[in-house]
PDB file of C-alpha atoms in Angstrom:
ATOM      1  CA  GLN A   1       4.775  -9.242   9.708  1.00  0.00           C
ATOM      2  CA  GLN A   2       1.501  -8.810   6.915  1.00  0.00           C
ATOM      3  CA  PRO A   3      -2.137  -9.038   8.072  1.00  0.00           C
ATOM      4  CA  VAL A   4      -3.663 -12.203   6.717  1.00  0.00           C
ATOM      5  CA  GLN A   5      -6.757 -11.104   3.779  1.00  0.00           C
ATOM      6  CA  SER A   6      -9.335 -13.644   3.351  1.00  0.00           C
ATOM      7  CA  PRO A   7     -10.477 -14.339   1.082  1.00  0.00           C
ATOM      8  CA  GLN A   8      -8.456 -15.058  -1.672  1.00  0.00           C
ATOM      9  CA  ALA A   9     -10.193 -13.862  -4.468  1.00  0.00           C
ATOM     10  CA  VAL A  10     -14.441 -13.880  -5.139  1.00  0.00           C
ATOM     11  CA  ILE A  11     -16.233 -13.483  -8.395  1.00  0.00           C
ATOM     12  CA  LEU A  12     -19.846 -12.323  -8.137  1.00  0.00           C
ATOM     13  CA  ARG A  13     -22.528 -10.843  -9.908  1.00  0.00           C
ATOM     14  CA  GLU A  14     -23.319  -7.437 -10.245  1.00  0.00           C
ATOM     15  CA  GLY A  15     -26.111  -6.444  -7.624  1.00  0.00           C
ATOM     16  CA  GLU A  16     -24.654  -8.946  -4.688  1.00  0.00           C
ATOM     17  CA  ASP A  17     -22.880  -8.178  -2.173  1.00  0.00           C
ATOM     18  CA  ALA A  18     -18.788  -9.808  -0.654  1.00  0.00           C
ATOM     19  CA  VAL A  19     -16.726  -9.036   2.592  1.00  0.00           C
ATOM     20  CA  ILE A  20     -13.484  -8.853   2.703  1.00  0.00           C
ATOM     21  CA  ASN A  21     -11.904  -9.556   6.042  1.00  0.00           C
ATOM     22  CA  CYS A  22      -8.450  -8.698   7.305  1.00  0.00           C
ATOM     23  CA  SER A  23      -6.614 -10.060  10.859  1.00  0.00           C
ATOM     24  CA  SER A  24      -3.872  -9.028  12.706  1.00  0.00           C
ATOM     25  CA  SER A  25      -1.712 -11.336  14.637  1.00  0.00           C
ATOM     26  CA  LYS A  26      -0.470  -7.688  16.815  1.00  0.00           C
ATOM     27  CA  ALA A  27      -2.908  -5.114  18.298  1.00  0.00           C
ATOM     28  CA  LEU A  28      -3.112  -2.926  16.070  1.00  0.00           C
ATOM     29  CA  TYR A  29      -3.334   0.876  15.619  1.00  0.00           C
ATOM     30  CA  SER A  30      -5.311   1.611  12.703  1.00  0.00           C
ATOM     31  CA  VAL A  31      -6.341  -0.281   9.354  1.00  0.00           C
ATOM     32  CA  HIS A  32      -6.861   1.090   6.158  1.00  0.00           C
ATOM     33  CA  TRP A  33      -8.272  -0.132   3.224  1.00  0.00           C
ATOM     34  CA  TYR A  34      -7.177   0.975  -0.293  1.00  0.00           C
ATOM     35  CA  ARG A  35      -8.745  -0.500  -3.542  1.00  0.00           C
ATOM     36  CA  GLN A  36      -6.538  -1.573  -6.826  1.00  0.00           C
ATOM     37  CA  LYS A  37      -7.515  -1.989 -10.207  1.00  0.00           C
ATOM     38  CA  HIS A  38      -5.463  -3.992 -12.807  1.00  0.00           C
ATOM     39  CA  GLY A  39      -2.021  -1.856 -13.764  1.00  0.00           C
ATOM     40  CA  GLU A  40      -2.719   1.214 -11.764  1.00  0.00           C
ATOM     41  CA  ALA A  41      -2.185   2.074  -8.613  1.00  0.00           C
ATOM     42  CA  PRO A  42      -3.695   1.773  -5.119  1.00  0.00           C
ATOM     43  CA  VAL A  43      -6.778   4.296  -4.115  1.00  0.00           C
ATOM     44  CA  PHE A  44      -7.464   4.742  -0.886  1.00  0.00           C
ATOM     45  CA  LEU A  45     -11.243   3.568   0.815  1.00  0.00           C
ATOM     46  CA  MET A  46     -10.855   4.611   4.495  1.00  0.00           C
ATOM     47  CA  ILE A  47      -9.317   4.195   7.421  1.00  0.00           C
ATOM     48  CA  LEU A  48     -10.023   3.396  10.890  1.00  0.00           C
ATOM     49  CA  LEU A  49      -8.609   3.881  14.268  1.00  0.00           C
ATOM     50  CA  LYS A  50      -9.088   1.913  17.563  1.00  0.00           C
ATOM     51  CA  GLY A  51     -11.607   2.078  19.149  1.00  0.00           C
ATOM     52  CA  GLY A  52     -13.952  -0.432  17.171  1.00  0.00           C
ATOM     53  CA  GLU A  53     -15.175   2.192  15.202  1.00  0.00           C
ATOM     54  CA  GLN A  54     -17.138   1.586  11.417  1.00  0.00           C
ATOM     55  CA  LYS A  55     -17.391   4.428   8.673  1.00  0.00           C
ATOM     56  CA  GLY A  56     -18.660   4.073   5.510  1.00  0.00           C
ATOM     57  CA  HIS A  57     -19.716   6.322   2.172  1.00  0.00           C
ATOM     58  CA  ASP A  58     -21.900   5.139  -0.890  1.00  0.00           C
ATOM     59  CA  LYS A  59     -22.143   0.931  -0.621  1.00  0.00           C
ATOM     60  CA  ILE A  60     -18.661   0.778   0.967  1.00  0.00           C
ATOM     61  CA  SER A  61     -18.540   0.260   4.569  1.00  0.00           C
ATOM     62  CA  ALA A  62     -15.780  -1.048   7.010  1.00  0.00           C
ATOM     63  CA  SER A  63     -15.706  -2.006  10.918  1.00  0.00           C
ATOM     64  CA  PHE A  64     -12.686  -2.269  13.011  1.00  0.00           C
ATOM     65  CA  ASN A  65     -12.738  -4.375  16.267  1.00  0.00           C
ATOM     66  CA  GLU A  66      -9.543  -3.405  18.128  1.00  0.00           C
ATOM     67  CA  LYS A  67     -10.136  -6.479  20.230  1.00  0.00           C
ATOM     68  CA  LYS A  68     -10.426  -9.020  18.036  1.00  0.00           C
ATOM     69  CA  GLN A  69      -7.676  -7.496  15.726  1.00  0.00           C
ATOM     70  CA  GLN A  70      -9.798  -7.514  12.554  1.00  0.00           C
ATOM     71  CA  SER A  71     -10.965  -5.819  10.594  1.00  0.00           C
ATOM     72  CA  SER A  72     -13.958  -6.171   7.719  1.00  0.00           C
ATOM     73  CA  LEU A  73     -15.081  -4.075   4.427  1.00  0.00           C
ATOM     74  CA  TYR A  74     -18.159  -4.227   3.360  1.00  0.00           C
ATOM     75  CA  LEU A  75     -19.261  -4.288  -0.468  1.00  0.00           C
ATOM     76  CA  THR A  76     -22.889  -4.338  -1.217  1.00  0.00           C
ATOM     77  CA  ALA A  77     -25.186  -4.290  -4.184  1.00  0.00           C
ATOM     78  CA  SER A  78     -21.970  -4.448  -6.148  1.00  0.00           C
ATOM     79  CA  GLN A  79     -20.671  -2.597  -9.462  1.00  0.00           C
ATOM     80  CA  LEU A  80     -19.058  -3.492 -12.050  1.00  0.00           C
ATOM     81  CA  SER A  81     -16.470  -0.934 -11.076  1.00  0.00           C
ATOM     82  CA  TYR A  82     -16.026  -2.331  -7.939  1.00  0.00           C
ATOM     83  CA  SER A  83     -13.593  -4.792  -9.871  1.00  0.00           C
ATOM     84  CA  GLY A  84      -9.833  -4.466  -8.548  1.00  0.00           C
ATOM     85  CA  THR A  85      -7.765  -6.148  -5.720  1.00  0.00           C
ATOM     86  CA  TYR A  86      -8.624  -4.525  -2.076  1.00  0.00           C
ATOM     87  CA  PHE A  87      -5.656  -4.548   0.294  1.00  0.00           C
ATOM     88  CA  CYS A  88      -6.166  -3.888   3.976  1.00  0.00           C
ATOM     89  CA  GLY A  89      -2.843  -2.106   5.703  1.00  0.00           C
ATOM     90  CA  THR A  90      -2.765  -2.160   9.567  1.00  0.00           C
ATOM     91  CA  VAL A  91      -0.226   0.023  11.610  1.00  0.00           C
ATOM     92  CA  THR A  92       0.851  -1.661  15.071  1.00  0.00           C
ATOM     93  CA  GLN A  93       0.938  -0.205  18.242  1.00  0.00           C
ATOM     94  CA  GLY A  94       4.108   0.632  18.723  1.00  0.00           C
ATOM     95  CA  GLY A  95       5.379   1.499  15.194  1.00  0.00           C
ATOM     96  CA  SER A  96       2.785   3.799  14.237  1.00  0.00           C
ATOM     97  CA  GLU A  97       4.797   5.499  11.006  1.00  0.00           C
ATOM     98  CA  LYS A  98       4.838   2.107   9.232  1.00  0.00           C
ATOM     99  CA  LEU A  99       1.886   1.219   7.689  1.00  0.00           C
ATOM    100  CA  VAL A 100       2.137  -3.173   6.226  1.00  0.00           C
ATOM    101  CA  PHE A 101      -0.594  -4.039   3.810  1.00  0.00           C
ATOM    102  CA  GLY A 102      -1.887  -7.428   3.274  1.00  0.00           C
ATOM    103  CA  LYS A 103      -1.672  -9.941   0.241  1.00  0.00           C
ATOM    104  CA  GLY A 104      -5.200  -8.811  -1.349  1.00  0.00           C
ATOM    105  CA  MET A 105      -8.676 -10.052  -1.923  1.00  0.00           C
ATOM    106  CA  LYS A 106      -9.055 -10.112  -5.761  1.00  0.00           C
ATOM    107  CA  LEU A 107     -12.579  -8.700  -6.232  1.00  0.00           C
ATOM    108  CA  THR A 108     -14.536  -9.393 -10.077  1.00  0.00           C
ATOM    109  CA  VAL A 109     -17.861  -8.325 -10.467  1.00  0.00           C
ATOM    110  CA  ASN A 110     -19.627  -9.571 -13.972  1.00  0.00           C
ATOM    111  CA  PRO A 111     -22.755  -8.630 -15.974  1.00  0.00           C
TER     112      PRO A 111
ATOM    113  CA  ASN B   1      -0.985  19.721  -9.037  1.00  0.00           C
ATOM    114  CA  ALA B   2       1.184  16.330 -10.248  1.00  0.00           C
ATOM    115  CA  GLY B   3       0.923  14.164  -6.277  1.00  0.00           C
ATOM    116  CA  VAL B   4       3.678  11.953  -7.071  1.00  0.00           C
ATOM    117  CA  THR B   5       5.820  11.188  -9.257  1.00  0.00           C
ATOM    118  CA  GLN B   6       8.037   8.484  -9.956  1.00  0.00           C
ATOM    119  CA  THR B   7      10.356   8.064 -12.544  1.00  0.00           C
ATOM    120  CA  PRO B   8      12.089   5.766 -14.612  1.00  0.00           C
ATOM    121  CA  LYS B   9       8.635   4.166 -15.721  1.00  0.00           C
ATOM    122  CA  PHE B  10      10.247   1.402 -16.968  1.00  0.00           C
ATOM    123  CA  ARG B  11      13.520  -0.559 -16.177  1.00  0.00           C
ATOM    124  CA  VAL B  12      15.608  -3.387 -17.607  1.00  0.00           C
ATOM    125  CA  LEU B  13      18.938  -4.041 -15.350  1.00  0.00           C
ATOM    126  CA  LYS B  14      21.300  -7.133 -16.449  1.00  0.00           C
ATOM    127  CA  THR B  15      22.310  -8.653 -12.632  1.00  0.00           C
ATOM    128  CA  GLY B  16      24.933  -7.009 -10.952  1.00  0.00           C
ATOM    129  CA  GLN B  17      24.011  -3.208 -12.297  1.00  0.00           C
ATOM    130  CA  SER B  18      22.645  -0.323 -10.159  1.00  0.00           C
ATOM    131  CA  MET B  19      20.100   2.104 -10.535  1.00  0.00           C
ATOM    132  CA  THR B  20      18.241   4.851  -8.834  1.00  0.00           C
ATOM    133  CA  LEU B  21      14.498   5.109  -8.726  1.00  0.00           C
ATOM    134  CA  LEU B  22      13.470   8.076  -7.902  1.00  0.00           C
ATOM    135  CA  CYS B  23      10.392   9.286  -5.733  1.00  0.00           C
ATOM    136  CA  ALA B  24       8.823  13.107  -5.878  1.00  0.00           C
ATOM    137  CA  GLN B  25       5.672  14.589  -3.831  1.00  0.00           C
ATOM    138  CA  ASP B  26       4.758  18.362  -4.335  1.00  0.00           C
ATOM    139  CA  MET B  27       2.713  17.446  -1.615  1.00  0.00           C
ATOM    140  CA  ASN B  28       4.496  18.546   1.114  1.00  0.00           C
ATOM    141  CA  HIS B  29       3.758  15.109   3.077  1.00  0.00           C
ATOM    142  CA  GLU B  30       6.780  14.530   5.905  1.00  0.00           C
ATOM    143  CA  TYR B  31       6.391  10.886   5.604  1.00  0.00           C
ATOM    144  CA  MET B  32       7.105   8.616   2.868  1.00  0.00           C
ATOM    145  CA  TYR B  33       6.972   5.151   1.793  1.00  0.00           C
ATOM    146  CA  TRP B  34       8.515   2.187  -1.186  1.00  0.00           C
ATOM    147  CA  TYR B  35       6.789  -1.141  -1.165  1.00  0.00           C
ATOM    148  CA  ARG B  36       6.918  -3.424  -4.239  1.00  0.00           C
ATOM    149  CA  GLN B  37       4.692  -5.998  -5.261  1.00  0.00           C
ATOM    150  CA  ASP B  38       4.598  -8.964  -6.354  1.00  0.00           C
ATOM    151  CA  PRO B  39       1.836 -11.502  -8.079  1.00  0.00           C
ATOM    152  CA  GLY B  40       0.536 -13.794  -4.776  1.00  0.00           C
ATOM    153  CA  MET B  41       2.597 -11.695  -2.031  1.00  0.00           C
ATOM    154  CA  GLY B  42       0.965  -7.959  -2.547  1.00  0.00           C
ATOM    155  CA  LEU B  43       2.326  -4.495  -1.272  1.00  0.00           C
ATOM    156  CA  ARG B  44       5.468  -5.070   0.951  1.00  0.00           C
ATOM    157  CA  LEU B  45       7.059  -2.839   2.578  1.00  0.00           C
ATOM    158  CA  ILE B  46      11.044  -1.716   1.826  1.00  0.00           C
ATOM    159  CA  HIS B  47      12.379   1.465   3.219  1.00  0.00           C
ATOM    160  CA  TYR B  48      10.251   4.840   4.042  1.00  0.00           C
ATOM    161  CA  SER B  49      10.988   8.140   5.979  1.00  0.00           C
ATOM    162  CA  VAL B  50       9.242   9.593   8.715  1.00  0.00           C
ATOM    163  CA  GLY B  51      10.767  12.981   7.160  1.00  0.00           C
ATOM    164  CA  GLU B  52      13.579  15.051   5.852  1.00  0.00           C
ATOM    165  CA  GLY B  53      16.831  13.192   6.654  1.00  0.00           C
ATOM    166  CA  THR B  54      15.457  10.079   7.940  1.00  0.00           C
ATOM    167  CA  THR B  55      15.309   6.412   6.951  1.00  0.00           C
ATOM    168  CA  ALA B  56      14.207   3.288   8.361  1.00  0.00           C
ATOM    169  CA  LYS B  57      13.689  -0.220   7.513  1.00  0.00           C
ATOM    170  CA  GLY B  58      10.787  -1.865   6.553  1.00  0.00           C
ATOM    171  CA  GLU B  59       9.964  -5.782   5.994  1.00  0.00           C
ATOM    172  CA  VAL B  60      12.200  -6.353   2.887  1.00  0.00           C
ATOM    173  CA  PRO B  61      15.041  -3.799   2.882  1.00  0.00           C
ATOM    174  CA  ASP B  62      17.991  -6.736   2.328  1.00  0.00           C
ATOM    175  CA  GLY B  63      19.888  -5.022  -1.199  1.00  0.00           C
ATOM    176  CA  TYR B  64      18.159  -1.835  -0.989  1.00  0.00           C
ATOM    177  CA  ASN B  65      19.509   1.327   0.138  1.00  0.00           C
ATOM    178  CA  VAL B  66      17.800   4.698   0.697  1.00  0.00           C
ATOM    179  CA  SER B  67      17.681   8.196   0.739  1.00  0.00           C
ATOM    180  CA  ARG B  68      16.158  11.171   1.689  1.00  0.00           C
ATOM    181  CA  LEU B  69      17.870  14.345   1.544  1.00  0.00           C
ATOM    182  CA  LYS B  70      15.670  16.953   0.158  1.00  0.00           C
ATOM    183  CA  LYS B  71      11.683  16.996   1.768  1.00  0.00           C
ATOM    184  CA  GLN B  72       9.817  16.132  -1.450  1.00  0.00           C
ATOM    185  CA  ASN B  73      12.158  13.255  -3.003  1.00  0.00           C
ATOM    186  CA  PHE B  74      12.894   9.916  -1.817  1.00  0.00           C
ATOM    187  CA  LEU B  75      15.147   8.286  -3.521  1.00  0.00           C
ATOM    188  CA  LEU B  76      15.137   3.863  -3.452  1.00  0.00           C
ATOM    189  CA  GLY B  77      18.875   2.200  -5.320  1.00  0.00           C
ATOM    190  CA  LEU B  78      19.907  -0.519  -6.102  1.00  0.00           C
ATOM    191  CA  GLU B  79      23.643  -1.361  -5.475  1.00  0.00           C
ATOM    192  CA  SER B  80      23.701  -4.944  -7.518  1.00  0.00           C
ATOM    193  CA  ALA B  81      19.993  -6.146  -9.197  1.00  0.00           C
ATOM    194  CA  ALA B  82      19.385  -9.207  -8.804  1.00  0.00           C
ATOM    195  CA  PRO B  83      16.697 -11.081 -10.661  1.00  0.00           C
ATOM    196  CA  SER B  84      14.676 -11.815  -7.493  1.00  0.00           C
ATOM    197  CA  GLN B  85      14.456  -7.703  -7.453  1.00  0.00           C
ATOM    198  CA  THR B  86      12.208  -7.901 -11.174  1.00  0.00           C
ATOM    199  CA  SER B  87       9.068  -6.432  -9.472  1.00  0.00           C
ATOM    200  CA  VAL B  88       6.852  -2.939  -9.739  1.00  0.00           C
ATOM    201  CA  TYR B  89       7.698  -0.673  -7.039  1.00  0.00           C
ATOM    202  CA  PHE B  90       5.286   1.002  -5.897  1.00  0.00           C
ATOM    203  CA  CYS B  91       6.134   4.782  -3.608  1.00  0.00           C
ATOM    204  CA  ALA B  92       3.728   6.354  -1.248  1.00  0.00           C
ATOM    205  CA  SER B  93       3.357   9.193   1.092  1.00  0.00           C
ATOM    206  CA  SER B  94       1.611  10.440   3.348  1.00  0.00           C
ATOM    207  CA  TYR B  95       0.964  13.695   5.598  1.00  0.00           C
ATOM    208  CA  VAL B  96       1.239  12.414   8.604  1.00  0.00           C
ATOM    209  CA  SER B  97       1.426   8.979  10.424  1.00  0.00           C
ATOM    210  CA  PRO B  98      -0.941   6.197   9.145  1.00  0.00           C
ATOM    211  CA  GLY B  99      -2.098   5.796  12.367  1.00  0.00           C
ATOM    212  CA  LEU B 100      -3.961   9.288  12.549  1.00  0.00           C
ATOM    213  CA  ASN B 101      -7.197   9.936  11.028  1.00  0.00           C
ATOM    214  CA  THR B 102      -6.261  11.809   8.348  1.00  0.00           C
ATOM    215  CA  GLY B 103      -2.737   9.535   7.136  1.00  0.00           C
ATOM    216  CA  GLU B 104      -4.368   8.326   3.149  1.00  0.00           C
ATOM    217  CA  LEU B 105      -0.999   6.906   1.793  1.00  0.00           C
ATOM    218  CA  PHE B 106      -1.030   8.485  -2.339  1.00  0.00           C
ATOM    219  CA  PHE B 107       0.378   6.410  -4.628  1.00  0.00           C
ATOM    220  CA  GLY B 108       3.345   6.880  -7.439  1.00  0.00           C
ATOM    221  CA  GLU B 109       1.546   4.759 -10.819  1.00  0.00           C
ATOM    222  CA  GLY B 110       4.393   2.763 -10.091  1.00  0.00           C
ATOM    223  CA  SER B 111       7.835   1.518 -12.080  1.00  0.00           C
ATOM    224  CA  ARG B 112       7.897  -2.169 -13.222  1.00  0.00           C
ATOM    225  CA  LEU B 113      11.468  -2.830 -13.106  1.00  0.00           C
ATOM    226  CA  THR B 114      13.310  -5.959 -15.406  1.00  0.00           C
ATOM    227  CA  VAL B 115      16.767  -7.777 -13.894  1.00  0.00           C
ATOM    228  CA  LEU B 116      17.506  -9.910 -16.515  1.00  0.00           C
TER     229      LEU B 116
END
């Protein structure tokens, strides 16, 4: 079952912040985040494991609330290069070989 | 280092024809996946493999078959193509399970298939 991402699309101006949410109806083992530029393959951003950890590099960070089966990706001081579609992927407990993606969130960053 | 290579990149089929998509990785990865991407639907898992000689069904396996005879190759077959199978297909691989901290997926560039 696909995780649910929200919002579906966001338009920002350079320098603004964005939050992308990902939720699942099943208990999660891990959450992945990927970014896909138009016409290209998805590219890995980060993995979060159960245990409620947070991760980040540069101005992109993420959190994982295991109890709520939710993860959020935080983009701060957005840059033009952040434009693209962001996908969360989830690994459920008991299904550790399968990574199931959500429908994605399209982010457009304008000058 | 090529990474994950998909062939062909583009293909047009007529309804009822068969074809095979090839995914090859040179990273010695155990896990391999086939996804399809359609507008508004995200990436949907078709089939996957956790090692040479193994295959398993994903979320949308109907109409597709797969084989993993060699560790580096994962083939996706369409026995009788239907217009509903028009899509962009992505292959991905990972060294370990995606449930682990180093289980990131590496994607191929995609194969665009059109079924008329």
